[in-house]
Coordinates of C-alpha atoms in Angstrom, one line a residue:
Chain A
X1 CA -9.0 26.6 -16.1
X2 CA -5.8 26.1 -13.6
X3 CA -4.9 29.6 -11.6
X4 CA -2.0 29.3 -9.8
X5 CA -1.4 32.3 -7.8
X6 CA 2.0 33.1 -5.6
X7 CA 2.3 29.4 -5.0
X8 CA 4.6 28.0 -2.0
X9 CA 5.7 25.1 -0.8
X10 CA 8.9 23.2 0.5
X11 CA 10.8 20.0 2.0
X12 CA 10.8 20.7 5.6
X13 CA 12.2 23.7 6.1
X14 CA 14.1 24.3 2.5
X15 CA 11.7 26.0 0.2
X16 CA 11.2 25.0 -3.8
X17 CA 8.5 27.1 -4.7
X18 CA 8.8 31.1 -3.6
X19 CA 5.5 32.2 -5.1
X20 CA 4.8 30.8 -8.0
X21 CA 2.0 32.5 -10.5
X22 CA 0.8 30.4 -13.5
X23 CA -2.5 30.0 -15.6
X24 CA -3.1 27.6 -18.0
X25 CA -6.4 28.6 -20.2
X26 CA -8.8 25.5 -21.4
X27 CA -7.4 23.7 -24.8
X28 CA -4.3 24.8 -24.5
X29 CA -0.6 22.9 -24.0
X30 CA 1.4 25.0 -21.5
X31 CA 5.1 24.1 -21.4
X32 CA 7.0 24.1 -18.6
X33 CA 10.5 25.0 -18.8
X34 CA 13.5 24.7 -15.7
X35 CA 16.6 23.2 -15.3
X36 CA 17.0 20.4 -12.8
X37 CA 16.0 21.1 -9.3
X38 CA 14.2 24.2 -10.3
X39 CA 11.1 23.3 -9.0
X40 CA 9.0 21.9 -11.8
X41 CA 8.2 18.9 -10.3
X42 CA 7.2 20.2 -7.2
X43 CA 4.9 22.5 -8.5
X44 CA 3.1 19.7 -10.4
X45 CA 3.3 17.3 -6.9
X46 CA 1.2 20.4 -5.5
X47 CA -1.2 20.6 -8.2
X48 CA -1.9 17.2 -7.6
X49 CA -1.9 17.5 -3.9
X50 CA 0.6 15.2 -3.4
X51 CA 2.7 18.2 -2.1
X52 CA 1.8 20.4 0.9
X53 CA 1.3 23.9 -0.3
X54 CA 2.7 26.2 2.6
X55 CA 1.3 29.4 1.0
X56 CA -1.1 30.7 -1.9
X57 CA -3.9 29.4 -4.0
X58 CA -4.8 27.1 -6.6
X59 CA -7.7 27.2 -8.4
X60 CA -9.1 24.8 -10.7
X61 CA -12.1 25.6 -12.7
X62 CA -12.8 28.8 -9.9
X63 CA -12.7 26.3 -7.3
X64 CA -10.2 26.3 -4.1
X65 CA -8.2 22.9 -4.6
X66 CA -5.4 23.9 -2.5
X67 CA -6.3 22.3 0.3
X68 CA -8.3 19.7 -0.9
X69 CA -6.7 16.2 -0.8
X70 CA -5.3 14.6 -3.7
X71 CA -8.1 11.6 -4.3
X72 CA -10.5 14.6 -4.9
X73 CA -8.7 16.4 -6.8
X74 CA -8.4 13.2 -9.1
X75 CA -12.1 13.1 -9.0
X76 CA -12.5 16.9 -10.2
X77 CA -10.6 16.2 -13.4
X78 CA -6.8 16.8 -13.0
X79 CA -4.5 13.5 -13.5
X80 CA -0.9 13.3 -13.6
X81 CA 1.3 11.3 -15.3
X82 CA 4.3 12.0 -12.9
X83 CA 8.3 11.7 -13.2
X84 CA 9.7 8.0 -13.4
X85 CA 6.2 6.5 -14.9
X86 CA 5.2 5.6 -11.3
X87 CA 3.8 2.4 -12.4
X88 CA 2.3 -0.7 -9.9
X89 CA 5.3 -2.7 -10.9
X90 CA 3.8 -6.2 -9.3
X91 CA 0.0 -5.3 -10.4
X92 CA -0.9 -6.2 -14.5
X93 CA -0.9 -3.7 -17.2
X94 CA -5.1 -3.7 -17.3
X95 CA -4.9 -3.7 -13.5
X96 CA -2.8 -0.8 -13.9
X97 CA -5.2 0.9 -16.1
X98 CA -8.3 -0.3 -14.4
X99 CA -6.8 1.6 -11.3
X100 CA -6.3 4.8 -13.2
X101 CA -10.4 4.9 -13.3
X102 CA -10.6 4.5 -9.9
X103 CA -12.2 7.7 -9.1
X104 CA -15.2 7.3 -11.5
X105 CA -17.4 4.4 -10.8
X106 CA -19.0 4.6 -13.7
X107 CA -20.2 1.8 -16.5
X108 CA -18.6 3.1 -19.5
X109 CA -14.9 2.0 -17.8
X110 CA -14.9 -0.9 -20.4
X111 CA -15.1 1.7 -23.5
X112 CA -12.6 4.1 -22.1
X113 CA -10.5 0.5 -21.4
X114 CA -11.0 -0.3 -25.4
X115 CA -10.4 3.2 -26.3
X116 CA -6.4 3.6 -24.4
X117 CA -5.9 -0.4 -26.5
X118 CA -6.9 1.2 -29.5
X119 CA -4.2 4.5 -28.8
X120 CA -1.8 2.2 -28.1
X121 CA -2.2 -1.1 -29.4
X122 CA 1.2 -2.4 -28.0
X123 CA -0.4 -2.5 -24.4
X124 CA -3.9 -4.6 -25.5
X125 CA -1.0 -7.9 -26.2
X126 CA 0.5 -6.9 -23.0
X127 CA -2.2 -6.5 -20.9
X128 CA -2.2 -9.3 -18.9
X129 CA 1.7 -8.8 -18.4
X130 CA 3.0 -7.2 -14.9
X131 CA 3.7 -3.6 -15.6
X132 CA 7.1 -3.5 -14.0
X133 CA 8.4 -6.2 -17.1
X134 CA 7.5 -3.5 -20.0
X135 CA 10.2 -1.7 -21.9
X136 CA 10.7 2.1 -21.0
X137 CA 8.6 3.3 -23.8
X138 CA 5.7 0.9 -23.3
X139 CA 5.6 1.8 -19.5
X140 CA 5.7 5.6 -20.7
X141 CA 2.6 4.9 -22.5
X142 CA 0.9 3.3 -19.9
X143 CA 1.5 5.9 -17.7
X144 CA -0.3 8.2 -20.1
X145 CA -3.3 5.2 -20.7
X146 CA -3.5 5.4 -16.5
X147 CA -4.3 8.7 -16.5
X148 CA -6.1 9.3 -19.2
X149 CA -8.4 6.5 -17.3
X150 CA -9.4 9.0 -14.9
X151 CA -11.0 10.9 -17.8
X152 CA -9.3 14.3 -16.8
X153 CA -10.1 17.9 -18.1
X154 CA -6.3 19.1 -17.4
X155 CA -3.3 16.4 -17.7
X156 CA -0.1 17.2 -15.7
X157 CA 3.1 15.4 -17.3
X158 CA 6.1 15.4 -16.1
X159 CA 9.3 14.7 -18.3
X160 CA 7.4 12.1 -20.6
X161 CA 10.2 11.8 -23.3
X162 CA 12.9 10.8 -20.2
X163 CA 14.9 8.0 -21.1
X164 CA 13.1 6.8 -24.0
X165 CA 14.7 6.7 -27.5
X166 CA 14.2 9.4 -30.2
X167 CA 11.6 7.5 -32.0
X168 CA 9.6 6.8 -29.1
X169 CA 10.3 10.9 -27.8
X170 CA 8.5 11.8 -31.5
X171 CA 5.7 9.3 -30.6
X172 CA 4.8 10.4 -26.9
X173 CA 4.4 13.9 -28.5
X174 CA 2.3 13.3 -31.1
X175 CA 0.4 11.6 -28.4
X176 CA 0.0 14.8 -26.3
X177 CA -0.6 17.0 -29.8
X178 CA -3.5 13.6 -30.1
X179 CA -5.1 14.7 -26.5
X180 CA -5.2 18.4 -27.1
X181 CA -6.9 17.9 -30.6
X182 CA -9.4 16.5 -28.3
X183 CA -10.0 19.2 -26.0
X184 CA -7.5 17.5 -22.9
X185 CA -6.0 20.8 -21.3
X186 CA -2.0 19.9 -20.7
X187 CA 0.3 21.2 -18.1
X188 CA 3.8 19.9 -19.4
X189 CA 7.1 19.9 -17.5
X190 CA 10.0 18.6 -20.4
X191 CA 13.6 18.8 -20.0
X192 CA 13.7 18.5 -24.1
X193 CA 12.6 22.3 -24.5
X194 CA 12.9 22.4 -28.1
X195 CA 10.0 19.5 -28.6
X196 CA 8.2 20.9 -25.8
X197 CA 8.1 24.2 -27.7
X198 CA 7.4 22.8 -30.4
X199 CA 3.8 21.4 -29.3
X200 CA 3.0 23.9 -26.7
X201 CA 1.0 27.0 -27.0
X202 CA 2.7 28.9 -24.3
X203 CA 5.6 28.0 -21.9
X204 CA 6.9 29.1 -18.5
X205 CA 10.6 29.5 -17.3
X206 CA 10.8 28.4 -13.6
X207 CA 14.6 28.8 -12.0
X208 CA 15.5 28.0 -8.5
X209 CA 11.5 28.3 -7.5
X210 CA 10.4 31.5 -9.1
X211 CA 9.3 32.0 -12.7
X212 CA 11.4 34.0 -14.5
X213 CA 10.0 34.0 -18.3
X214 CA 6.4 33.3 -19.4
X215 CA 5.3 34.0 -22.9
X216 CA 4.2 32.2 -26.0
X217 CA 5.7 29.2 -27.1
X218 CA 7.1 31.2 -30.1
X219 CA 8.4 34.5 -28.5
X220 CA 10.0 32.1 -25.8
X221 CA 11.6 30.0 -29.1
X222 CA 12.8 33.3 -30.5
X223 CA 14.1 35.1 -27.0
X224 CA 17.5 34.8 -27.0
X225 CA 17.8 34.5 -23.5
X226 CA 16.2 31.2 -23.4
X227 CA 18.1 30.1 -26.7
X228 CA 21.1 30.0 -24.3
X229 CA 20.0 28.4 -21.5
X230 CA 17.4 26.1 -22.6
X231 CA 17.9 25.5 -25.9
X232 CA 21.5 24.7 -26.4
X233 CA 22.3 27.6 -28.9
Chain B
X1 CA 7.2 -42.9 13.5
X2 CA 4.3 -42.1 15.8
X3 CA 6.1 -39.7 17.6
X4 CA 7.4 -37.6 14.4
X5 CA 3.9 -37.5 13.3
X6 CA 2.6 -36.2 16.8
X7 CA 5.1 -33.7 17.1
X8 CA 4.5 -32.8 13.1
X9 CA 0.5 -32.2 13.9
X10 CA 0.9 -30.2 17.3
X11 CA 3.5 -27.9 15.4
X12 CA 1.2 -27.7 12.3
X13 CA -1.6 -26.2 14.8
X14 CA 0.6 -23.7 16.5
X15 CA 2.3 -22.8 13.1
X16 CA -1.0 -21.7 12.0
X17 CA -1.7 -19.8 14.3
X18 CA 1.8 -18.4 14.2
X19 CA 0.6 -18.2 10.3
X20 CA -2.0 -16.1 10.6
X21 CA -0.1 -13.7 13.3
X22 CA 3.0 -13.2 10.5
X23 CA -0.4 -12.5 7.9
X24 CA -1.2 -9.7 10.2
X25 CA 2.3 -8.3 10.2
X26 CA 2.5 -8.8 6.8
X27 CA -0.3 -6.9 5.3
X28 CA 0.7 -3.8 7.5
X29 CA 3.9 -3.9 6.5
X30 CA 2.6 -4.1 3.0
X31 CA 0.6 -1.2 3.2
X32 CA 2.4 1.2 5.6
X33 CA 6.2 0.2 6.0
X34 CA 4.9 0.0 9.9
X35 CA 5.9 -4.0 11.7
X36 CA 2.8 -3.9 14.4
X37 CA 4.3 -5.4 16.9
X38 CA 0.4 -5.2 19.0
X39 CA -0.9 -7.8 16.4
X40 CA -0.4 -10.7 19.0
X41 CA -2.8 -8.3 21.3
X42 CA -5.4 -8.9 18.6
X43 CA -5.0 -12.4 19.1
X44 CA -5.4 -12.0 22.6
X45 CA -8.5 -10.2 22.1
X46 CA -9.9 -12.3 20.3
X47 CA -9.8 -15.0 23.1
X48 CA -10.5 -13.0 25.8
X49 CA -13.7 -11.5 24.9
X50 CA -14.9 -14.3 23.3
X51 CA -14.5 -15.9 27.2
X52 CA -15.6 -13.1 29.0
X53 CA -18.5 -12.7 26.3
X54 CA -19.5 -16.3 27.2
X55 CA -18.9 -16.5 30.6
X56 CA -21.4 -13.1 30.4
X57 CA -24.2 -15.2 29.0
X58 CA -23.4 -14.5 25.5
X59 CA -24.5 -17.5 22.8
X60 CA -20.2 -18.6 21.6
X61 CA -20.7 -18.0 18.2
X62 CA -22.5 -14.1 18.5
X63 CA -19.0 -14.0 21.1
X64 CA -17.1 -14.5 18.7
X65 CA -18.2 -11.9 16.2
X66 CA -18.4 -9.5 18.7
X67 CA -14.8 -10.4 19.3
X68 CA -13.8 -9.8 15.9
X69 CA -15.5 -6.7 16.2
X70 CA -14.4 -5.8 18.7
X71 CA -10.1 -6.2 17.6
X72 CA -11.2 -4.8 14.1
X73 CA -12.1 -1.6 16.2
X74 CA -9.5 -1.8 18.0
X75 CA -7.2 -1.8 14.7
X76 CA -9.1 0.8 13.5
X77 CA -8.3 3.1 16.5
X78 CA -4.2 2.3 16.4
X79 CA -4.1 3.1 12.9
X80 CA -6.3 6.2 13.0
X81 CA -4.5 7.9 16.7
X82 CA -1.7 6.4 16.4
X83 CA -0.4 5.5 13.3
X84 CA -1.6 8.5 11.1
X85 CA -1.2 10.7 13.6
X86 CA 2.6 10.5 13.4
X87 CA 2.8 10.1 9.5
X88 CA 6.3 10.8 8.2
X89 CA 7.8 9.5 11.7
X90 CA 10.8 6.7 10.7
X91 CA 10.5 3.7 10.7
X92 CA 11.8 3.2 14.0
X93 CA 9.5 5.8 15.8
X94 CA 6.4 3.7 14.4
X95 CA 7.7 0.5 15.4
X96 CA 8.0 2.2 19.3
X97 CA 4.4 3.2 18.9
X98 CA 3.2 -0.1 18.1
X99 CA 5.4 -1.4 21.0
X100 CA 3.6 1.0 23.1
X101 CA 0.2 0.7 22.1
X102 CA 0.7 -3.1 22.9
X103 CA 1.9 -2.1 26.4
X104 CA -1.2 0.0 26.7
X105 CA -3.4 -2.9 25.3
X106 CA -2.5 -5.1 27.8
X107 CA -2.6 -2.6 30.3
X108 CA -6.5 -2.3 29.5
X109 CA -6.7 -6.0 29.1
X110 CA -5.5 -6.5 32.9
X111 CA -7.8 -4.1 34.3
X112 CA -11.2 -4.6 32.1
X113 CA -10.8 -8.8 32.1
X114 CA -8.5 -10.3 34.9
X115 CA -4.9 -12.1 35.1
X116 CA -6.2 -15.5 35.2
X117 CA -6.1 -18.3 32.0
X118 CA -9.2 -19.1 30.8
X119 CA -10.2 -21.4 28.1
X120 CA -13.4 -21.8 25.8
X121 CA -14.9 -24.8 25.2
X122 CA -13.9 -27.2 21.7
X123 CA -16.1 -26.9 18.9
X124 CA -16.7 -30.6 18.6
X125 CA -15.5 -31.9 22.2
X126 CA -12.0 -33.6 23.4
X127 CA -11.6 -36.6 22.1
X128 CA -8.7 -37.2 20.5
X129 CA -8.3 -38.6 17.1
X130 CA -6.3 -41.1 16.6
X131 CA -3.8 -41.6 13.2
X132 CA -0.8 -43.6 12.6
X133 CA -0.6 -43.5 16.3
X134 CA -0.5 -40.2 16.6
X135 CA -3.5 -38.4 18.4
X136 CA -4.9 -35.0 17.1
X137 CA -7.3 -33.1 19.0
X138 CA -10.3 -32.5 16.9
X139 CA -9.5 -28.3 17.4
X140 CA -6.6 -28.5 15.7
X141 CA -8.1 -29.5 12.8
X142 CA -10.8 -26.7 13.6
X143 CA -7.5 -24.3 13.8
X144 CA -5.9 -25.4 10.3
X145 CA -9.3 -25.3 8.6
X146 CA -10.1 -22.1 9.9
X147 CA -6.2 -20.7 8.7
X148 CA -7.2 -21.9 5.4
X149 CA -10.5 -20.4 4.8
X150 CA -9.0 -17.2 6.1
X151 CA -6.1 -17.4 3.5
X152 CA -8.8 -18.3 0.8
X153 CA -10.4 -15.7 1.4
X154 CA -8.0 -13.0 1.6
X155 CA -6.7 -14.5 -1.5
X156 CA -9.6 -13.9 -3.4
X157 CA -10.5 -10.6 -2.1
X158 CA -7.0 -9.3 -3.0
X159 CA -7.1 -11.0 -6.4
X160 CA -10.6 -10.5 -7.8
X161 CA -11.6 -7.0 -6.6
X162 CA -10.6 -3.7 -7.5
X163 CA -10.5 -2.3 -4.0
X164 CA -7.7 -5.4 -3.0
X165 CA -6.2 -4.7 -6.4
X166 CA -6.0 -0.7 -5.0
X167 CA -4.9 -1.8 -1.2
X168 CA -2.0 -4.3 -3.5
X169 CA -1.1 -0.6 -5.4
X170 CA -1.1 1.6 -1.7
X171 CA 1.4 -1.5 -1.4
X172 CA 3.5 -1.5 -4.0
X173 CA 3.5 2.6 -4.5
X174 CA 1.8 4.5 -2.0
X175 CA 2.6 8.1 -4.5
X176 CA 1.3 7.1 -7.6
X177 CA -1.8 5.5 -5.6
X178 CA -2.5 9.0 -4.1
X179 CA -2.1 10.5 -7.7
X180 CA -4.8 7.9 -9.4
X181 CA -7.2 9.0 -6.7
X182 CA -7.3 5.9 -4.0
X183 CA -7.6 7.5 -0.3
X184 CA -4.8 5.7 1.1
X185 CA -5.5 6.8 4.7
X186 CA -8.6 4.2 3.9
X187 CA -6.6 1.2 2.6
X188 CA -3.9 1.6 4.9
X189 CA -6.6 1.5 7.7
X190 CA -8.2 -0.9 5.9
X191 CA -5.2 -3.2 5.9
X192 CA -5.0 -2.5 10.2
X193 CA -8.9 -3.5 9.8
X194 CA -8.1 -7.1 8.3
X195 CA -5.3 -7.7 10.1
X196 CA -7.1 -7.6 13.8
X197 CA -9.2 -9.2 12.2
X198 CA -7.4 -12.3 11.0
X199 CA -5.6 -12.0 14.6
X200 CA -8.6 -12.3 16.5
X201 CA -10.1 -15.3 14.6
X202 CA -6.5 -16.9 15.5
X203 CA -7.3 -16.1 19.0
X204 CA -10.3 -17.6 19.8
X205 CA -9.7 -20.7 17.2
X206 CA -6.6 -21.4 19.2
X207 CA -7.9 -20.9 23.4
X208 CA -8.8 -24.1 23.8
X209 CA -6.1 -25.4 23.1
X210 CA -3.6 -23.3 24.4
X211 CA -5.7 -21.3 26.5
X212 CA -5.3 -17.5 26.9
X213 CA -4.6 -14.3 29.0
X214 CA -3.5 -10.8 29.0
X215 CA -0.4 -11.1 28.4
X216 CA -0.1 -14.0 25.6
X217 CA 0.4 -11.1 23.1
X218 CA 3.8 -10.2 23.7
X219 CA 5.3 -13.6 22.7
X220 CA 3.0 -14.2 19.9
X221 CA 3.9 -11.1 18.6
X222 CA 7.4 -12.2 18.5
X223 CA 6.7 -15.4 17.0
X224 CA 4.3 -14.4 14.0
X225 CA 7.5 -11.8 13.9
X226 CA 10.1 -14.3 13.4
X227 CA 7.7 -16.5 10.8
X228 CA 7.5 -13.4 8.7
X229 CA 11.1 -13.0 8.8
X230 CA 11.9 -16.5 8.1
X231 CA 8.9 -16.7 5.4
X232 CA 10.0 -13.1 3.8
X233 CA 8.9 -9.8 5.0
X234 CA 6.4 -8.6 2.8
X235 CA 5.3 -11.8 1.2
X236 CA 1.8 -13.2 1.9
X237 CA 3.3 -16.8 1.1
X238 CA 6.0 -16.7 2.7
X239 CA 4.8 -15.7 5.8
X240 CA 2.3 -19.0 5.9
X241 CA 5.0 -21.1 5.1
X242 CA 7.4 -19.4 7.7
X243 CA 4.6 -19.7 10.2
X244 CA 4.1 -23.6 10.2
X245 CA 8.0 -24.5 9.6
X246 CA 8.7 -22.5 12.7
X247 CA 5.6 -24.1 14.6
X248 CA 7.3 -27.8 13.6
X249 CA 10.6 -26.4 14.3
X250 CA 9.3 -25.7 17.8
X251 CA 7.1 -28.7 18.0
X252 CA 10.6 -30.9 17.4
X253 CA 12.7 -29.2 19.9
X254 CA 10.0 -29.2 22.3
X255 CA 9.9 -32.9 21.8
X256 CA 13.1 -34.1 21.4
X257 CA 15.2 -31.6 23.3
X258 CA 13.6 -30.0 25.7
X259 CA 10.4 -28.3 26.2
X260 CA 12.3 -25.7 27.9
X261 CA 14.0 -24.9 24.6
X262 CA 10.6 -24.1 22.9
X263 CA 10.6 -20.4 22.9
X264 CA 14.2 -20.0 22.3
X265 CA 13.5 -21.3 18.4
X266 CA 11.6 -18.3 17.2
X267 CA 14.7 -16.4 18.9
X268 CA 17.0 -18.6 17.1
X269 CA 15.5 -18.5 13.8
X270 CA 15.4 -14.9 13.9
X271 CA 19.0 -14.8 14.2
X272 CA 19.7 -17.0 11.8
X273 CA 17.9 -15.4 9.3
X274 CA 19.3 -12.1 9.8
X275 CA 22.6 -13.4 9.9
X276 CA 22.1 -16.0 7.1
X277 CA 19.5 -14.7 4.1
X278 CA 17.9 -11.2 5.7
X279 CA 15.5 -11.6 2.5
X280 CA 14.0 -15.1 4.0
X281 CA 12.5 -18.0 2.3
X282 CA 10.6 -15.9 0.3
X283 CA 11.7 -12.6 -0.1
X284 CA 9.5 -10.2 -2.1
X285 CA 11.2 -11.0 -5.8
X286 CA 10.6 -7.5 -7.5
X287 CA 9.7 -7.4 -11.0
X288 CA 11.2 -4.2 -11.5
X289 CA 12.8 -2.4 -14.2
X290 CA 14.7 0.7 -13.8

C-alpha cells in the first residue's frame, strides 16, 4: 500500500534520511523503531509531505505522492497523527474534529462525527471545550478522532503513548489494535518498543537515518540485538 | 464639556479607521507571522481609485467596488510574488519586503494617478450635526458604521464557517493545518485578500474627510501599526480597541496641546508599549497546555 524506496531528505544542508526503504502491506501495523534523532519523525513529516523529499520515491497505492503536496495527499487517504498532538489549541474540540474532515466534503461528516464520540466518549462532554484546556491523554485521543476524520486508508502515528500515564499508554493501544480490526493500515513510530511490538505485525529499526533491522514483530522481539538496544534487556 | 466631546468624536472617526488598518495587520500576522507594513497602501487605494474612477465618469458606488477590487488584487499579488516567493525567509527579511513593496506601491501610485489631494464627495452632504455642542460630520458616522459592519462581518465569517474556522487553525498552527489537508498557501492568501480589502473600504470611507494621496500610506501604516501594538499583536479585539484609544489619544493632544504634536502619539505609544507591557492591552492569552 505505502512503498518507500531509498528515501532522502534533510534540514538544510544536514541530512536525516540517507535512503530509506520501507513497505507497509494493506491491514497491517508496521512498527517503527529508533532512538531519538534517528529519523523517525522525519520520515513520517515526508510521508505526509510536510517534509521536502530531496531524493527517492514514495508510492501510495502505485501512485507517485512524493511530490505531491501535503492537502492531497490528505485527500488520497493518509492522515497523521503527528508528535506533540498538534492540536488547534484556541479552536473547540468539535472544531478540531470538524477540521480533521476537511478534505472530504461529503454529507456523512455528522456520522463519522457520532462515530469518534462514541470511540471516545470523554471528548462528546468536552466538545464544546477549547482543545488546548484538555488533559494529555484526552488531547491524545483527539488527535487520533482528528485524523481518523479524514477517513484514511493508512494512519501515520507518531509516539502516541508520549507523556501519558500507563493506563492511558494501554488504552491508546488497544485503540490502534481497534483501527486495524477495521481494516485502517498503521504506520507507527513508538519510543515504547516493547508495546509497539506487541501490537505490530512487522517493525523497522531506523538509526542515524538508515534502517538497520526490518523483520517481523516477533523475530525483531526475539533478536537479541534489538533486546539490547531497544528493549532494555 | 463641548469641547471633550468634539475632540472624543473626531478621534473616534480616525480611530476607526486606524481600527480597521491594525485589522489588516492583524489577520496577516495571524496567518503568516508577516507585519505588512503596505496595508496603509491599501487604504490609499481604496481612495484613489475610487476618485480617479469617478472623476473618469464612473457611477461612486460601482467605484468603489472596483476599488476594493482592485486592492484585493493587489493583496493577492504581494502575497503570491512576494510573500510566498520567499517562504522560510525570517521574520525580518519579510517585514523588508513588505517595506519594499509599499515603496513600489507608491511608486506606481505617483506615476498612474498624480501627487495632488483629492477628495470624494460625502455620502449624505456637509452639514454638520450638532450634539451637546459638539458638531459631527454626518461621514463620520458613515466611517464608524461602516468599521462596524466590517467587524460584524468578519466576526461571523470567522466564527460560523468552516473555511474561517480553517484560516483561525493556519493561525494558530500552520503544521498540523497542512497535515489535516487545508492548502494554506490559499488561507494565508486569503487572509492578504481580506485584509486589502478591509483597508480599502477604510480608504474610501475616510477621503472625504481627510482627503487622500499617494503617499498617505506610509503614516497610516505606522499608525494601524502602533494600535495593533497598543491593542495586542495578534488579537482581533484588541487591535479595534487599540485603534480608537490611539485616535482619541491623538484627537486630545491635537486639541489641547498642539496639533503639531498629533503624529508624535502613535510614535509615543509605540514606545511606551514596548517599553511598558510588549504584550499590549490585549495580548493573545494562550490556552495552552504543554
Amino acid at each position: 500500500m505505502l512503498s518507500i524506496e531509498n528515501l532522502r531528505s534533510g534540514y538544510g544542508r544536514i541530512e536525516a534520511l540517507h535512503g530509506v526503504s520501507v513497505q507497509v502491506h494493506a491491514g497491517e501495523i508496521v512498527a517503527l523503531l529508533g532512538a531519538n534523532g534517528a529519523g523517525k519523525t522525519t520520515l513520517l513529516r515526508a510521508i505526509s509531505g510536510v517534509q521536502p523529499a530531496s531524493a527517492g520515491e514514495i508510492r501510495f497505492e502505485d501512485k507517485r505522492i512524493d511530490r505531491m503536496p501535503a492537502h492531497r495527499r490528505v485527500a488520497l487517504g493518509i492522515a497523521q497523527v503527528p508528535e506533540g498532538r498538534q492540536l488547534f489549541t484556541p479552536l473547540s474540540v468539535e472544531d478540531n474534529l470538524r477540521l480533521g474532515a476537511w478534505t472530504r466534503r461529503a454529507s456523512d461528516i455528522a456520522a463519522d462525527l457520532a462515530r469518534v464520540f462514541a470511540m471516545f466518549p470523554m471528548l462528546d462532554a468536552l466538545r464544546h471545550t477549547a482543545a488546548g484546556a484538555l488533559s494529555g491523554g484526552q488531547q491524545q485521543m483527539l488527535a487520533i478522532g482528528r485524523a481518523l476524520m479524514a477517513k484514511p486508508r493508512l494512519m501515520l502515528l507518531d509516539e502516541p503513548s508520549m507523556g501519558l500515564a500507563p493506563i492511558l499508554v494501554d488504552q491508546i493501544l488497544t485503540t490502534i489494535g481497534e483501527l486495524k480490526r477495521s481494516g485502517m493500515t498503521i504506520l507507527l513510530v513508538e519510543q515504547n518498543a516493547h508495546a509497539a511490538l506487541a501490537i505490530a505485525d512487522r517493525g523497522y529499526v531506523i538509526a542515524t537515518g538508515r534502517i538497520s533491522a526490518g523483520a517481523t514483530a516477533a523475530d525483531l522481539l526475539a533478536d537479541p540485538r534489538i533486546k539490547s538496544g531497544y528493549l532494555g534487556a | 464639556m463641548a469641547e471633550l466631546l468634539q475632540f472624543t468624536f473626531s478621534g473616534l472617526t480616525v480611530g476607526a479607521v486606524y481600527a480597521l488598518v491594525a485589522l489588516g495587520f492583524t489577520l496577516i500576522y495571524n496567518a503568516s507571522d508577516v507585519i505588512n507594513f503596505s496595508q496603509g497602501e491599501f487604504v490609499m487605494l481604496g481612495g484613489m481609485v475610487t476618485v480617479f474612477l469617478a472623476l473618469g465618469g464612473v457611477p461612486l458606488p460601482l467605484a468603489a467596488l472596483l476599488a476594493i477590487a482592485t486592492a484585493t488584487l493587489v493583496g493577492l499579488a504581494l502575497h503570491r510574488f512576494a510573500i510566498e516567493t520567499a517562504r522560510g525567509a525570517n521574520a525580518v527579511t519579510l517585514i523588508m519586503i513588505t517595506i519594499g513593496a509599499s515603496i513600489f506601491l507608491r511608486g506606481v501610485a505617483q506615476v498612474v494617478f498624480d501627487k495632488r489631494y483629492h477628495s470624494l464627495p460625502p455620502l449624505f452632504g456637509d452639514d454638520p450635526i450638532r450634539f451637546g455642542g459638539a458638531a459631527i460630520l454626518p461621514q463620520s458616522l458613515v466611517v464608524f458604521a461602516g468599521a462596524v459592519v466590517i467587524l460584524v462581518l468578519l466576526w461571523g465569517f470567522i466564527d460560523r464557517t468552516l473555511f474561517g474556522k480553517a484560516v483561525l487553525a493556519t493561525a494558530a498552527n500552520k503544521l498540523a493545518a497542512r497535515l489535516v489537508g487545508i492548502d494554506t498557501r490559499r488561507t494565508v492568501g486569503f487572509s492578504f485578500a481580506v485584509s486589502a480589502a478591509i483597508g480599502a473600504i477604510a480608504g474610501f470611507l475616510i477621503t472625504p474627510i481627510t482627503l487622500t494621496s499617494y503617499n498617505i500610506g506610509t503614516l497610516l501604516a505606522l499608525k494601524g501599526f502602533a494600535a495593533a501594538m497598543l491593542g495586542g499583536i495578534g488579537s482581533a479585539f484588541g487591535a479595534v480597541i487599540g485603534g480608537l484609544l490611539l485616535g482619541i489619544l491623538e484627537a486630545f493632544a491635537a486639541g489641547y496641546l498642539s496639533s503639531q504634536y498629533k503624529d508624535a502619539v502613535a510614535f509615543i505609544v509605540i514606545l511606551v508599549v514596548l517599553l511598558a507591557r510588549p504584550q499590549g492591552l490585549f495580548g493573545r492569552a494562550k490556552v495552552e497546555r504543554v
